[in-house]
Tab-separated table of C-alpha atoms in Angstrom:
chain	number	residue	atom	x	y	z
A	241	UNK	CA	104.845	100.657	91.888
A	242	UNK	CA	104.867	103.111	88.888
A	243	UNK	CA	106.734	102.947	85.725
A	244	UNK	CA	107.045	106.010	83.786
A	245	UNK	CA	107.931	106.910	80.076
A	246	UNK	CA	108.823	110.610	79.243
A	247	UNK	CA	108.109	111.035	75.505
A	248	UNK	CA	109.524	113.482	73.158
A	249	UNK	CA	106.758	115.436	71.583
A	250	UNK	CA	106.433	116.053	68.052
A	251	UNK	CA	108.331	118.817	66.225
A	252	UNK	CA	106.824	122.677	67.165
A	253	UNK	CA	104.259	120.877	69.342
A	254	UNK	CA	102.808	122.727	73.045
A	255	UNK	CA	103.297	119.381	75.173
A	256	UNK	CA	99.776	120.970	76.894
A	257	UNK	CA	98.042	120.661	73.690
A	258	UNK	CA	99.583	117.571	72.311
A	259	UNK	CA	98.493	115.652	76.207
A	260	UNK	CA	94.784	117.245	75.370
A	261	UNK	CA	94.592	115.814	71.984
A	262	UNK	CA	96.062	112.468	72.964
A	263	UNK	CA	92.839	113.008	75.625
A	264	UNK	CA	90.161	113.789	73.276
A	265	UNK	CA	91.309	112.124	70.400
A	266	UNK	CA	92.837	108.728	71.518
A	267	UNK	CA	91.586	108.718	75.268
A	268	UNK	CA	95.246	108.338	76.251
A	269	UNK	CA	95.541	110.284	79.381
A	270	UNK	CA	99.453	112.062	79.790
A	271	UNK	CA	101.046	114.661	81.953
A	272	UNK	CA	102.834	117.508	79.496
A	273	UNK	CA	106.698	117.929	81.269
A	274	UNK	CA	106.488	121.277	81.424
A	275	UNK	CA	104.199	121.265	84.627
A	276	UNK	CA	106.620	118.507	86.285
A	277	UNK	CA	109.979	120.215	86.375
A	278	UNK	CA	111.072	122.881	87.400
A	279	UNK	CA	113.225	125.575	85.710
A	280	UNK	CA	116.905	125.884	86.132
A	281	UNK	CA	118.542	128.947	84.405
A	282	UNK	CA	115.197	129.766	82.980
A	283	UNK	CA	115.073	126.251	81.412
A	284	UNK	CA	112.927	123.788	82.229
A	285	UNK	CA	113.617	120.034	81.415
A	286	UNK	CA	110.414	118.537	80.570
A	287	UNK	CA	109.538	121.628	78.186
A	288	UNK	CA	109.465	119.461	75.520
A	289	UNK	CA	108.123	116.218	76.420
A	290	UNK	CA	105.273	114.477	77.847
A	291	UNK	CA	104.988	111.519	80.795
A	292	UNK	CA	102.961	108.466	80.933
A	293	UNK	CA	102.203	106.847	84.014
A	294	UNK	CA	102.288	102.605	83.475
A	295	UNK	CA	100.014	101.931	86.145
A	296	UNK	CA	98.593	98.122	87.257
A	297	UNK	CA	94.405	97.986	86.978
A	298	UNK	CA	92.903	98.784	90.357
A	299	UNK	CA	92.063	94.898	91.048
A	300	UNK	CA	95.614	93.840	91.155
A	301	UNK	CA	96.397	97.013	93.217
A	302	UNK	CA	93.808	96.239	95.832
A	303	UNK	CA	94.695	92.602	95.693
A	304	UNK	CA	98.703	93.975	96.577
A	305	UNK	CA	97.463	96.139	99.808
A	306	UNK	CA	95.529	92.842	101.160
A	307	UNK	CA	98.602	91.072	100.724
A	308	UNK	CA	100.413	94.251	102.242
A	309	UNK	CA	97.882	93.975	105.573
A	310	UNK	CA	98.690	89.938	105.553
């Protein structure tokens, strides 16, 4: 399974240009909000924020799907 964390970007930030320099800068790979929801009333929810994916390494996710098959 997969955890997520939406984080509130900081103040006047583009959450598309604060997830590239968390890329390039930090390595830190994010999804900005903005392209996950969708707008309602010409607002959209994740306008402001950015989502990190909490992900297990590959190993331990391989070693779940042979215990899945089992």
């Amino acid at each position: 399974g997969t955890f997520y964390i939406w984080a509130k970007v900081p103040a006047k930030k583009n959450p598309e240009i604060f997830a590239k320099e968390l890329l390039l800068e930090k390595g830190i790979n994010t999804v900005p909000g903005n392209l996950l929801s969708k707008n309602f009333s010409d607002v959209n929810p994740g306008k402001d924020f950015v989502r990190f994916a909490m992900v297990q390494p590959v190993e331990r996710t391989k070693e779940a799907a042979e215990r899945l098959m089992k």
